[in-house]
Coordinates of C-alpha atoms (C1' of nucleotides) in Angstrom, one line a residue:
Chain C
X1 CA 90.2 105.4 -42.7
X2 CA 91.1 107.8 -39.7
X3 CA 93.3 110.9 -39.5
X4 CA 96.2 108.9 -38.5
X5 CA 96.1 106.5 -41.1
X6 CA 95.6 109.2 -43.5
X7 CA 98.4 110.8 -42.3
X8 CA 100.7 107.9 -42.9
X9 CA 99.2 107.2 -46.4
X10 CA 99.9 110.8 -47.2
X11 CA 103.4 110.7 -45.8
X12 CA 104.0 107.8 -48.0
X13 CA 102.6 109.2 -50.9
X14 CA 104.8 112.2 -50.1
X15 CA 107.9 110.2 -49.6
X16 CA 107.6 108.3 -52.7
X17 CA 106.8 111.5 -54.6
X18 CA 109.8 113.1 -53.3
X19 CA 112.0 110.1 -54.1
X20 CA 110.8 110.1 -57.7
X21 CA 111.4 113.6 -58.0
X22 CA 114.8 113.7 -56.9
X23 CA 115.5 110.6 -59.0
X24 CA 114.3 112.6 -62.1
X25 CA 116.7 115.5 -60.9
X26 CA 119.4 113.0 -60.4
X27 CA 119.0 111.8 -64.0
X28 CA 119.0 115.5 -65.0
X29 CA 122.2 116.0 -63.0
X30 CA 124.0 113.1 -64.5
X31 CA 124.1 114.8 -67.7
X32 CA 126.0 117.7 -66.2
X33 CA 129.0 117.8 -64.0
X34 CA 127.1 118.6 -60.9
X35 CA 128.6 116.1 -58.6
X36 CA 127.5 117.6 -55.5
X37 CA 124.0 117.8 -56.7
X38 CA 124.0 114.2 -57.7
X39 CA 125.1 113.2 -54.4
X40 CA 122.5 115.2 -52.7
X41 CA 119.7 113.7 -55.0
X42 CA 121.0 110.2 -54.3
X43 CA 120.9 110.9 -50.5
X44 CA 117.3 112.2 -50.9
X45 CA 116.2 109.1 -52.7
X46 CA 117.7 106.9 -50.4
X47 CA 116.0 108.7 -47.4
X48 CA 112.8 108.6 -49.1
X49 CA 113.0 104.9 -49.6
X50 CA 114.0 104.5 -45.9
X51 CA 111.0 106.7 -44.7
X52 CA 108.7 105.1 -46.9
X53 CA 109.7 101.7 -45.6
X54 CA 109.5 102.9 -41.9
X55 CA 106.0 104.0 -42.5
X56 CA 104.9 101.1 -43.8
X57 CA 106.6 98.8 -41.1
X58 CA 105.0 101.2 -38.5
X59 CA 101.6 101.2 -40.1
X60 CA 101.7 97.3 -40.3
X61 CA 102.7 97.2 -36.6
X62 CA 99.9 99.6 -35.3
X63 CA 97.4 97.7 -36.9
X64 CA 98.2 94.7 -34.9
X65 CA 98.3 96.4 -31.9
X66 CA 95.4 95.9 -29.5
X67 CA 96.4 98.6 -27.1
X68 CA 95.4 101.2 -29.6
X69 CA 92.7 102.2 -27.6
X70 CA 90.4 105.2 -27.6
X71 CA 91.1 107.8 -25.0
X72 CA 88.9 109.9 -23.1
X73 CA 88.8 112.8 -25.7
X74 CA 88.5 115.4 -22.9
X75 CA 92.1 115.0 -21.6
X76 CA 93.8 115.6 -25.1
X77 CA 97.0 114.3 -23.7
X78 CA 99.3 112.2 -25.6
X79 CA 99.4 109.6 -23.1
X80 CA 95.7 109.1 -23.2
X81 CA 95.5 108.0 -26.9
X82 CA 97.9 104.9 -26.6
X83 CA 99.6 103.2 -23.8
X84 CA 102.1 100.5 -23.4
X85 CA 101.0 100.1 -19.8
X86 CA 99.7 96.8 -19.4
X87 CA 97.0 98.4 -17.3
X88 CA 96.3 101.6 -18.9
X89 CA 94.6 103.9 -16.7
X90 CA 92.4 106.0 -19.0
X91 CA 90.1 107.6 -16.5
X92 CA 92.5 109.6 -14.2
X93 CA 93.5 112.9 -15.7
X94 CA 96.5 112.9 -13.3
X95 CA 97.9 110.0 -15.0
X96 CA 98.4 111.9 -18.3
X97 CA 99.8 114.9 -17.0
X98 CA 103.3 113.6 -16.7
X99 CA 105.5 111.3 -18.6
X100 CA 104.1 108.1 -19.2
X101 CA 105.6 104.8 -20.4
X102 CA 104.6 105.7 -23.8
X103 CA 106.5 108.9 -23.7
X104 CA 109.7 106.9 -22.6
X105 CA 109.1 104.6 -25.8
X106 CA 109.1 107.6 -28.1
X107 CA 112.0 107.5 -30.4
X108 CA 115.1 109.0 -28.8
X109 CA 118.4 110.2 -30.2
X110 CA 120.9 112.6 -29.4
X111 CA 123.5 114.8 -31.1
X112 CA 126.3 116.5 -30.0
X113 CA 126.6 119.8 -31.7
X114 CA 129.8 121.9 -31.4
X115 CA 129.6 125.5 -31.9
X116 CA 131.1 126.5 -35.1
X117 CA 132.9 130.0 -35.5
X118 CA 132.9 129.8 -39.0
X119 CA 131.9 133.0 -40.5
X120 CA 132.2 134.5 -37.0
X121 CA 129.5 132.0 -35.5
X122 CA 127.2 132.6 -38.2
X123 CA 125.1 129.7 -38.8
X124 CA 121.7 128.5 -39.5
X125 CA 119.5 129.5 -36.7
X126 CA 117.3 126.6 -36.4
X127 CA 117.0 122.8 -37.2
X128 CA 113.8 123.6 -39.4
X129 CA 111.5 123.1 -36.6
X130 CA 109.9 125.7 -34.2
X131 CA 110.7 124.8 -30.4
X132 CA 109.2 126.3 -27.4
X133 CA 111.1 126.3 -24.4
X134 CA 108.9 124.7 -21.4
X135 CA 111.7 124.2 -18.8
X136 CA 114.9 124.5 -17.4
X137 CA 116.6 122.4 -14.6
X138 CA 119.8 122.1 -12.8
X139 CA 121.2 118.8 -13.2
X140 CA 123.2 117.3 -10.4
X141 CA 126.7 117.3 -11.1
X142 CA 126.5 119.4 -14.3
X143 CA 127.7 122.8 -14.6
X144 CA 125.1 124.1 -16.8
X145 CA 121.5 123.6 -16.6
X146 CA 119.4 121.3 -19.0
X147 CA 116.7 123.0 -21.2
X148 CA 113.6 121.2 -22.2
X149 CA 111.9 121.9 -25.4
X150 CA 108.7 121.1 -27.2
X151 CA 107.4 121.6 -30.5
X152 CA 105.4 124.8 -30.8
X153 CA 102.8 123.2 -32.9
X154 CA 102.2 120.7 -30.2
X155 CA 98.6 122.1 -29.4
X156 CA 98.0 123.1 -32.9
X157 CA 99.0 119.8 -34.8
X158 CA 99.3 117.5 -31.8
X159 CA 103.1 117.2 -32.4
X160 CA 104.8 115.8 -29.4
X161 CA 108.5 116.1 -30.3
X162 CA 110.5 117.4 -27.6
X163 CA 114.2 117.9 -27.2
X164 CA 116.7 118.6 -24.4
X165 CA 119.6 120.9 -24.5
X166 CA 122.7 120.2 -22.5
X167 CA 125.8 122.1 -22.4
X168 CA 128.8 120.2 -21.8
X169 CA 130.9 120.4 -18.8
X170 CA 134.3 120.0 -20.1
X171 CA 133.8 121.7 -23.6
X172 CA 131.4 124.7 -23.2
X173 CA 131.3 124.9 -26.9
X174 CA 129.7 121.5 -27.2
X175 CA 126.0 120.7 -26.7
X176 CA 124.2 117.6 -26.2
X177 CA 121.1 117.6 -27.8
X178 CA 118.5 115.0 -27.1
X179 CA 115.4 114.5 -29.5
X180 CA 112.3 112.7 -28.0
X181 CA 109.8 111.9 -30.6
X182 CA 109.9 112.8 -34.0
X183 CA 107.7 115.8 -35.4
X184 CA 104.2 115.0 -36.8
X185 CA 103.5 118.4 -37.6
X186 CA 103.9 120.1 -40.9
X187 CA 106.2 123.0 -40.2
X188 CA 106.2 123.8 -43.9
X189 CA 102.6 124.6 -44.0
X190 CA 103.0 127.2 -41.0
X191 CA 106.1 128.7 -42.5
X192 CA 104.1 129.2 -45.9
X193 CA 101.8 131.4 -43.8
X194 CA 104.1 133.8 -42.3
X195 CA 107.7 134.4 -41.8
X196 CA 107.9 136.4 -38.5
X197 CA 111.4 138.0 -37.5
X198 CA 112.9 135.1 -35.6
X199 CA 113.9 135.6 -32.0
X200 CA 117.3 135.2 -32.5
X201 CA 117.2 138.4 -34.8
X202 CA 115.2 140.0 -32.1
X203 CA 117.7 139.1 -29.5
X204 CA 120.5 140.3 -31.5
X205 CA 118.7 143.7 -31.8
X206 CA 118.5 143.6 -28.1
X207 CA 122.1 142.8 -27.8
X208 CA 123.7 144.6 -30.6
X209 CA 124.7 147.6 -28.3
X210 CA 125.8 145.5 -25.7
X211 CA 129.9 146.0 -25.6
X212 CA 130.5 142.7 -23.7
X213 CA 128.5 141.0 -26.6
X214 CA 130.3 142.7 -29.1
X215 CA 133.7 141.6 -27.4
X216 CA 132.5 138.2 -26.9
X217 CA 131.7 137.8 -30.4
X218 CA 135.0 139.2 -31.5
X219 CA 136.5 136.6 -29.3
X220 CA 134.7 133.8 -30.3
X221 CA 135.4 134.8 -34.1
X222 CA 139.0 133.9 -33.0
X223 CA 138.1 130.5 -32.6
X224 CA 136.8 130.2 -36.1
X225 CA 139.7 128.1 -37.4
X226 CA 139.4 125.5 -35.0
X227 CA 135.9 124.8 -34.5
X228 CA 133.4 122.7 -36.5
X229 CA 129.9 121.8 -36.3
X230 CA 129.7 118.3 -35.3
X231 CA 127.0 115.7 -35.4
X232 CA 128.9 112.8 -35.8
X233 CA 128.3 111.2 -32.5
X234 CA 124.7 110.3 -32.7
X235 CA 124.8 107.8 -29.9
X236 CA 125.2 105.0 -32.0
X237 CA 125.4 102.8 -28.9
X238 CA 121.9 103.6 -27.6
X239 CA 120.0 100.4 -28.4
X240 CA 116.7 101.9 -27.7
X241 CA 117.3 104.7 -30.1
X242 CA 115.2 104.4 -33.1
X243 CA 114.6 107.1 -35.7
X244 CA 111.5 107.0 -37.9
X245 CA 112.9 109.0 -40.7
X246 CA 116.4 108.7 -41.9
X247 CA 118.8 111.5 -42.1
X248 CA 117.9 113.3 -45.1
X249 CA 121.1 114.1 -46.7
X250 CA 124.7 114.4 -45.6
X251 CA 128.0 116.0 -46.5
X252 CA 126.3 118.4 -48.6
X253 CA 127.8 121.8 -49.5
X254 CA 125.5 124.6 -50.7
X255 CA 127.8 127.1 -52.1
X256 CA 125.1 129.8 -52.0
X257 CA 124.5 129.4 -48.2
X258 CA 128.4 129.4 -47.4
X259 CA 127.7 126.5 -44.9
X260 CA 128.9 123.0 -44.6
X261 CA 126.6 120.3 -43.7
X262 CA 128.6 117.9 -41.3
X263 CA 129.3 114.6 -42.4
X264 CA 126.9 111.7 -41.4
X265 CA 128.7 108.4 -42.2
X266 CA 127.0 105.5 -43.7
X267 CA 127.1 103.5 -40.6
X268 CA 125.0 106.0 -38.8
X269 CA 122.2 105.9 -41.4
X270 CA 122.1 102.3 -41.2
X271 CA 122.0 102.3 -37.3
X272 CA 119.2 104.7 -37.2
X273 CA 116.2 103.2 -38.4
X274 CA 116.0 99.4 -37.7
X275 CA 113.5 99.6 -34.9
X276 CA 110.9 101.8 -36.2
X277 CA 108.7 103.8 -33.8
X278 CA 105.7 105.7 -34.9
X279 CA 106.5 108.5 -37.3
X280 CA 103.3 110.0 -35.7
X281 CA 102.0 110.0 -32.3
X282 CA 99.8 107.4 -31.7
X283 CA 97.2 110.0 -30.8
X284 CA 97.1 111.0 -34.3
X285 CA 95.7 107.8 -35.1
X286 CA 93.1 108.5 -33.1
X287 CA 92.3 112.2 -33.0
X288 CA 89.8 113.4 -35.9
X289 CA 90.8 115.5 -38.5
X290 CA 90.7 119.0 -36.8
X291 CA 93.3 118.0 -34.4
X292 CA 95.7 117.7 -37.6
X293 CA 94.7 121.1 -38.9
X294 CA 95.9 124.6 -38.2
X295 CA 94.2 126.6 -36.0
X296 CA 93.7 129.6 -38.6
X297 CA 92.8 132.2 -35.9
X298 CA 96.2 132.1 -34.2
X299 CA 99.1 134.0 -35.4
X300 CA 101.8 131.5 -36.7
X301 CA 105.2 131.8 -35.7
X302 CA 107.9 129.8 -37.5
X303 CA 111.4 129.1 -37.1
X304 CA 112.0 130.6 -34.0
X305 CA 113.9 129.4 -31.2
X306 CA 114.9 130.0 -27.5
X307 CA 117.2 132.7 -27.1
X308 CA 119.2 131.1 -24.5
X309 CA 120.6 128.1 -26.2
X310 CA 123.1 128.0 -28.5
X311 CA 122.4 124.7 -30.1
X312 CA 119.2 125.8 -31.5
X313 CA 121.3 128.0 -33.5
X314 CA 123.2 125.2 -35.0
X315 CA 121.0 122.3 -35.1
X316 CA 119.9 122.9 -38.6
X317 CA 123.2 121.3 -39.4
X318 CA 121.9 118.1 -38.2
X319 CA 120.7 116.1 -41.3
X320 CA 118.7 114.0 -39.2
X321 CA 116.1 116.7 -38.1
X322 CA 116.4 119.2 -40.7
X323 CA 113.8 118.2 -43.1
X324 CA 110.0 118.5 -42.2
X325 CA 108.3 115.3 -42.5
X326 CA 105.8 116.5 -44.8
X327 CA 106.0 118.8 -47.7
X328 CA 109.7 118.7 -47.9
X329 CA 111.0 120.7 -50.8
X330 CA 114.7 121.0 -49.9
X331 CA 115.4 121.5 -46.3
X332 CA 118.3 124.0 -46.6
X333 CA 115.9 126.3 -48.3
X334 CA 114.2 126.9 -45.3
X335 CA 117.1 127.4 -43.1
X336 CA 117.8 130.9 -42.1
X337 CA 121.4 132.1 -41.8
X338 CA 121.6 134.8 -39.5
X339 CA 124.6 136.8 -39.7
X340 CA 123.9 138.6 -36.6
X341 CA 123.4 135.4 -34.6
X342 CA 123.0 136.3 -30.9
X343 CA 124.8 133.9 -28.5
X344 CA 125.1 134.5 -24.9
X345 CA 128.6 133.4 -24.4
X346 CA 129.4 135.7 -21.6
X347 CA 129.8 132.4 -19.8
X348 CA 132.9 131.7 -21.7
X349 CA 134.6 134.6 -20.6
X350 CA 133.8 135.0 -16.9
Chain N
dC1 C1' 97.6 142.6 -26.4
dC2 C1' 99.6 138.4 -27.4
dA3 C1' 103.2 135.0 -27.7
dA4 C1' 107.4 133.3 -25.6
dT5 C1' 110.3 132.6 -21.6
dT6 C1' 111.2 132.1 -17.0
dT7 C1' 110.8 129.9 -12.7
dG8 C1' 108.9 127.5 -8.7
dA9 C1' 105.9 123.9 -7.8
dC10 C1' 104.5 119.4 -8.6
dC11 C1' 104.7 114.6 -10.2
dT12 C1' 107.0 110.1 -11.5
dA13 C1' 110.6 106.8 -11.6
dA14 C1' 114.4 104.8 -9.9
Chain A
dT1 C1' 114.2 110.1 -1.0
dT2 C1' 115.8 112.3 -4.7
dA3 C1' 116.8 113.8 -9.5
dG4 C1' 114.7 114.7 -13.4
dG5 C1' 110.9 116.2 -16.3
dT6 C1' 106.8 118.9 -16.9
dC7 C1' 103.1 122.3 -15.8
dA8 C1' 101.5 126.7 -15.3
dA9 C1' 101.3 131.4 -13.3
dA10 C1' 104.2 135.3 -13.6
dT11 C1' 106.9 138.1 -16.3
dT12 C1' 109.0 139.8 -20.3
dG13 C1' 109.3 141.8 -24.8
dG14 C1' 107.7 142.9 -29.4

DNA sequence: CCAATTTGACCTAA
DNA sequence: TTAGGTCAAATTGG
């Protein structure tokens, strides 16, 4: 059993274990009056079932896939481990540097996130995952540049999840976040090692004395009553969209966090998982164990985000991405709520 | 010093 | 040919 299959097996065990735990807690909640808690546990149980089924479906499909070929290990690029190309070129390093057909087949889904001014733009500062910005591009016809992020643990844990962030032309408080590929990393594990100060906090410190920022934040706070986090347009029409792990929960209000997770309607859940795509990158089926492990010599940063893109600060609202795949205890517990949320909103007030 | 971000160059797909 | 996506050297910042 190679590392990849091990991963699916462990994920499956993990999912089922979580499901059982939540079922137990649900049973306990039933004896009390905790409706919200019951709702939450029910969602988690459903999520566990869906994820488990997805893992099984995917594992089954992969074992029937003749294209799962061993790549040249030296490249280390994702495209090298599996290819949907009928004539995969596994010798040419150049062919693996840029987007391949396999990458294009990665599960893709979008979210529209509207800036919430509740609590003066306070909010979760991340979506539970660590992202590193690797590019920004001016897009033809778009007022704002598009930012490109990939998982921080790409090299460390061979996680090839990426996301693109595009601010809406018409509505500057609305951001379209496109996720490509699901996380195969265990960010819980990383976060357990250290919890460094988030870049948002560093950024805020930097900007705290900036009068313009103060004014902007005050003005933005005035929008408070009218704005809400919005994740309900998750690109239902995109047929290629497939989401390996179902949204974890929705509509859950955590009174301790003073934060409302946006509603995700039931149709959306159903529309997310029919065509399952690998919960892990195919290369994780090939690479041996070390690629799945942490590099202990490196300093591990967790829950950090770009300082330049607002949606990062709110993406933890999106139930679809808020839970780490492995080791999920309770995603909200890992969300940092930064009251000093830095937000370069100067563009609004030019 | 090290890690994250920025940004111009490069590559691919359409 | 060109727009979009990615790389990687330079820069920034803790």
